[in-house]
Coordinates of C-alpha atoms in Angstrom, one line a residue:
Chain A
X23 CA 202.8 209.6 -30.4
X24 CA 205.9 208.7 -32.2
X25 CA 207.4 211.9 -33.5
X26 CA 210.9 214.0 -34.4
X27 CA 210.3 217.6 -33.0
X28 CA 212.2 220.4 -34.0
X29 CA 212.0 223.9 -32.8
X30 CA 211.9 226.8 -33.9
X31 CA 209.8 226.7 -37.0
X32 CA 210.9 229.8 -38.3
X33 CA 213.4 232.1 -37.7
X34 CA 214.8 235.2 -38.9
X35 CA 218.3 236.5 -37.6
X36 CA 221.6 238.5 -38.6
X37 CA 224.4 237.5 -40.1
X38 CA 226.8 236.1 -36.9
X39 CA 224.5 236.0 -34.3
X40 CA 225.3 232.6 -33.3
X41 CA 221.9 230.4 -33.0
X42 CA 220.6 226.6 -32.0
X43 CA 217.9 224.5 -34.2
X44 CA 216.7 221.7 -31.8
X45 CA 215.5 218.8 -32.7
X46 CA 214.3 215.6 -30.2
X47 CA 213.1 212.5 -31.5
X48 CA 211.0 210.1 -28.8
X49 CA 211.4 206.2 -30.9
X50 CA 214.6 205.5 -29.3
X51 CA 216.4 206.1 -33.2
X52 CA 220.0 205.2 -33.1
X53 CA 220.4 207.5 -36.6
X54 CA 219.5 211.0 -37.1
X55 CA 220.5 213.4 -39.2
X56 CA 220.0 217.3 -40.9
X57 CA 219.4 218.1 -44.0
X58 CA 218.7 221.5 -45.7
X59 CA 216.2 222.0 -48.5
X60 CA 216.8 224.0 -51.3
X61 CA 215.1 224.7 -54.6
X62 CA 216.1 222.2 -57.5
X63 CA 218.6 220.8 -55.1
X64 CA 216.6 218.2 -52.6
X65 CA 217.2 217.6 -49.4
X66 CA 221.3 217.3 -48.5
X67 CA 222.5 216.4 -45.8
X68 CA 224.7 218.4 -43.3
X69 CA 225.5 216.2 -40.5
X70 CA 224.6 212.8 -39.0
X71 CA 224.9 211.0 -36.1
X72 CA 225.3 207.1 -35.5
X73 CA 224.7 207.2 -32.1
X74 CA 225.7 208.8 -28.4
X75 CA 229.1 211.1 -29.1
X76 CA 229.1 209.6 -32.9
X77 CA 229.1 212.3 -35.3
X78 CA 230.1 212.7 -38.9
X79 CA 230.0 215.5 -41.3
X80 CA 227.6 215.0 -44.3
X81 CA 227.8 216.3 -48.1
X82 CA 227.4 220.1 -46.8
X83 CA 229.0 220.6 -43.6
X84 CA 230.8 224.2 -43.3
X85 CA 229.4 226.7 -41.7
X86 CA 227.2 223.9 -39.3
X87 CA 228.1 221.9 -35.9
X88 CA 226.0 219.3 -34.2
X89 CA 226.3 217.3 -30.3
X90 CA 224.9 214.0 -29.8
X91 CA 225.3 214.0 -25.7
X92 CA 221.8 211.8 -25.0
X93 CA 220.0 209.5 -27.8
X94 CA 217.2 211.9 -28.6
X95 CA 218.4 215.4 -28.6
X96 CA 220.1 216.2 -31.8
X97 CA 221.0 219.9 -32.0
X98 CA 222.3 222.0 -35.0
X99 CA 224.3 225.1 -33.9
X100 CA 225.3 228.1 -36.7
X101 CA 228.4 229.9 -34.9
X102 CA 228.2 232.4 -37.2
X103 CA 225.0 232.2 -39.4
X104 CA 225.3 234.0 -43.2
X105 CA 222.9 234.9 -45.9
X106 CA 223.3 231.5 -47.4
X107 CA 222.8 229.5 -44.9
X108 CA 218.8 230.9 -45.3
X109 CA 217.2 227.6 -46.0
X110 CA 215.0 225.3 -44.8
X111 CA 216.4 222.6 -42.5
X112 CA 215.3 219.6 -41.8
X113 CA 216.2 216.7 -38.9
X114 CA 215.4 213.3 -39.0
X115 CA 215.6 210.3 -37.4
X116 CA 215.8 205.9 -38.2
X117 CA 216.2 203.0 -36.1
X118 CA 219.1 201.4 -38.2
X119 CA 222.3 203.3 -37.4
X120 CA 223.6 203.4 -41.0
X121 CA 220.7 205.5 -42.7
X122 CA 219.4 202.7 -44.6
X123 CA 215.7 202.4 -43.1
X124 CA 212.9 204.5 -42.9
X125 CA 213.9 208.1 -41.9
X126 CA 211.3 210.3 -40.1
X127 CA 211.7 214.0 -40.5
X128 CA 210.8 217.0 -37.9
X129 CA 208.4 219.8 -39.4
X130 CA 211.2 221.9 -40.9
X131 CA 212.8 225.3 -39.5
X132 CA 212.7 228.1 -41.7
X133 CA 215.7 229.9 -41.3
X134 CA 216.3 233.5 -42.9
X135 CA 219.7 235.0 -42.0
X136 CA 219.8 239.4 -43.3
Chain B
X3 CA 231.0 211.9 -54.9
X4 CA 227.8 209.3 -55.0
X5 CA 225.0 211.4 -56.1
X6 CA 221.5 210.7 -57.3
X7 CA 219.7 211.8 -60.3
X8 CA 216.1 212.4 -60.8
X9 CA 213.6 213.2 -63.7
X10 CA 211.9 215.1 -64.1
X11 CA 211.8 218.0 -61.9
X12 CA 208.5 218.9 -62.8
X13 CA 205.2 216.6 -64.0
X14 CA 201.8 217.6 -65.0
X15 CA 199.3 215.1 -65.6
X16 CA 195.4 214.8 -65.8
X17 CA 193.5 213.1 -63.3
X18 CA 193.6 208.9 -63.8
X19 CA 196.5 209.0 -65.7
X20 CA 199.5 207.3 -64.7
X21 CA 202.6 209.2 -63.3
X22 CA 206.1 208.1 -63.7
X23 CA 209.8 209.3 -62.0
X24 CA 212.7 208.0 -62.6
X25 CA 216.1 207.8 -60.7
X26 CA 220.0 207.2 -61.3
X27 CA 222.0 206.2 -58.5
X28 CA 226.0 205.6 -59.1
X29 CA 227.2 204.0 -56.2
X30 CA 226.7 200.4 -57.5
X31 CA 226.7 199.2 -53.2
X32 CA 223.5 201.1 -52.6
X33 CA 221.1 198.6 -51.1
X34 CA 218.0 200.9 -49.9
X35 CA 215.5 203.0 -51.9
X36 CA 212.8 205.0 -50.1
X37 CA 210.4 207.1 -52.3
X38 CA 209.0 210.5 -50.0
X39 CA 206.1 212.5 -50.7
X40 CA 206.1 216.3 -49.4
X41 CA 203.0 217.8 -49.6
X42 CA 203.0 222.0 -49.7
X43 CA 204.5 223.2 -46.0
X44 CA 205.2 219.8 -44.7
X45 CA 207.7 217.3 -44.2
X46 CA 208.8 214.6 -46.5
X47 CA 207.1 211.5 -45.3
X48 CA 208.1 208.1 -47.0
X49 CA 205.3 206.2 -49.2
X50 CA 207.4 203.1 -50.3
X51 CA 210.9 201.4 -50.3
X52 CA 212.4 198.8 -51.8
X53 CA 215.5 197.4 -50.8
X54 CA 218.4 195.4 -53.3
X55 CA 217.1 191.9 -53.2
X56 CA 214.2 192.8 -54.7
X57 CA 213.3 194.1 -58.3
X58 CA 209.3 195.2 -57.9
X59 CA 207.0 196.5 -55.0
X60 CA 203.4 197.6 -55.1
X61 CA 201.5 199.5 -52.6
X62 CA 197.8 200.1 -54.2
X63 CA 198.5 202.6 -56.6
X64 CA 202.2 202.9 -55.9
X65 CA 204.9 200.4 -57.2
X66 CA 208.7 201.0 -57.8
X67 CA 210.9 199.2 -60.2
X68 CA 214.7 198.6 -59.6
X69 CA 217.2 197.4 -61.8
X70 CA 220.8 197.1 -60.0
X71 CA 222.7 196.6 -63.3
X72 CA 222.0 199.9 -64.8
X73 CA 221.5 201.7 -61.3
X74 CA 218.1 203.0 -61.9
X75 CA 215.0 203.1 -60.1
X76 CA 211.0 204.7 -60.9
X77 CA 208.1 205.5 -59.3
X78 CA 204.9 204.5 -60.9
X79 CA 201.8 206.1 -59.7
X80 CA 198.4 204.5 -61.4
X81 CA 195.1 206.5 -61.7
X82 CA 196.3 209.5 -60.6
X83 CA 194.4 211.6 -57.8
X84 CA 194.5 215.3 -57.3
X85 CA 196.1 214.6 -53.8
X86 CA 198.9 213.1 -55.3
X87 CA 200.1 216.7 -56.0
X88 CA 203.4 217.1 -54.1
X89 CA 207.2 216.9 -54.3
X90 CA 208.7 213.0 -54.7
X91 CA 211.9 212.7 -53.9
X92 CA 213.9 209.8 -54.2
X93 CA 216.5 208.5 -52.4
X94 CA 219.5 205.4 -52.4
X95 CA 221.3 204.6 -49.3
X96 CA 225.7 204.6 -49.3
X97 CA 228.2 203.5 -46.8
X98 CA 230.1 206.5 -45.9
X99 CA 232.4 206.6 -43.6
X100 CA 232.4 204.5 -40.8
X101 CA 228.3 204.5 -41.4
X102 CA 225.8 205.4 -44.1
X103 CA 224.0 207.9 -45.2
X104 CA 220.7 208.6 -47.7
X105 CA 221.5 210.8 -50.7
X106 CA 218.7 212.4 -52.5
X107 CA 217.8 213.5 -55.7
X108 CA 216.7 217.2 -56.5
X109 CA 212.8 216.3 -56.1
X110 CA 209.7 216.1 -59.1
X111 CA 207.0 218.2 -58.4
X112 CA 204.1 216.5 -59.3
X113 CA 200.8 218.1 -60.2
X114 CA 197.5 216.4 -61.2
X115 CA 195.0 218.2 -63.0
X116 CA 191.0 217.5 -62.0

């Protein structure tokens, strides 16, 4: 089955106790992408990737870093996670490697930093 | 920087009635609209596109208008279903950087009254 799998769902942590999101996407996408949800403000992204080693920062980028060192792994790392980085995250993936087709998203990570 | 505008943020209608969003876009070389649909505790999932060359599409019950020249875009939803209830979000691809990215608007919650 065609999927983008992120893990873990939730999580709760303390401020800078550095943590990983992982996400893994098995269509052979050259484009994926995070995003995190927040109330009245839709989804924005925070990093994106064109391909192997390509990455670029998106509209929300401190605080975040990503790796692109295979085509489906996709990981979001928070060196030093704070209270307002609590969010729900999405990743997501497309086959076109500038953003502009159909983007499939993981089931979310609920993130709580205290 | 290019955003994305969206009304309304919230939408109440009774069931059979019709159900329209609307979207702004400003950066004027956006050439791909997706439409997602997030029901409670899921992920965004996309229910229709429509892509610069083309002014209307239709999808049963689902059709989007574009017109490039003022940068707008809707979402028409015809004989409204309780299962409609969700968040919309809209969407408008932009080249940035050396690729592209898909900038969302803040998301209409949708609710439809039996």
């Amino acid at each position: 089955e065609a999927q983008v799998t992120q893990n873990p769902r939730y999580l709760i942590t303390v401020t800078g106790k550095k943590l990983t999101v992982t996400c893994s996407q098995n269509m052979n996408h050259e484009y994926m992408s995070w995003y995190r949800q927040d109330p009245g403000l839709g989804l924005r992204q925070i990093y994106y990737s064109m391909n192997v080693e390509v990455t670029d920062k998106g509209d929300v980028p401190e605080g975040y870093k990503v790796s692109r060192k295979e085509k489906r792994n996709f990981p979001l790392i928070l060196e030093s996670p704070s209270p307002n980085q609590t969010s729900l995250y999405f990743c997501a993936s497309s086959l076109g490697n500038r953003g502009n087709t159909e983007a499939f998203f993981g089931q979310g990570t609920r993130l709580t930093v205290v | 920087g290019e955003n994305v505008e969206q009304h309304p943020s919230t939408l109440s209608v009774q069931e059979g009635d019709s159900a329209v969003i609307k979207c702004t876009y400003s950066d004027s070389a956006s050439n791909y609209f997706p439409w997602y649909k997030q029901e409670l505790g899921k992920r965004p999932q996309l229910i229709i596109d429509i892509r610069s060359n083309v002014g209307e599409k239709k999808d049963q019950r689902i059709a989007v208008t574009l017109n490039k020249t003022a940068k707008h875009f809707s979402l028409h939803i015809t004989e409204t279903q309780p299962e409609d209830s969700a968040v919309y979000f809209c969407a408008a691809s932009t080249i940035y950087n050396q690729g592209g990215k898909l900038i969302f608007g803040q998301g209409t919650e949708l609710s439809v009254k039996p």
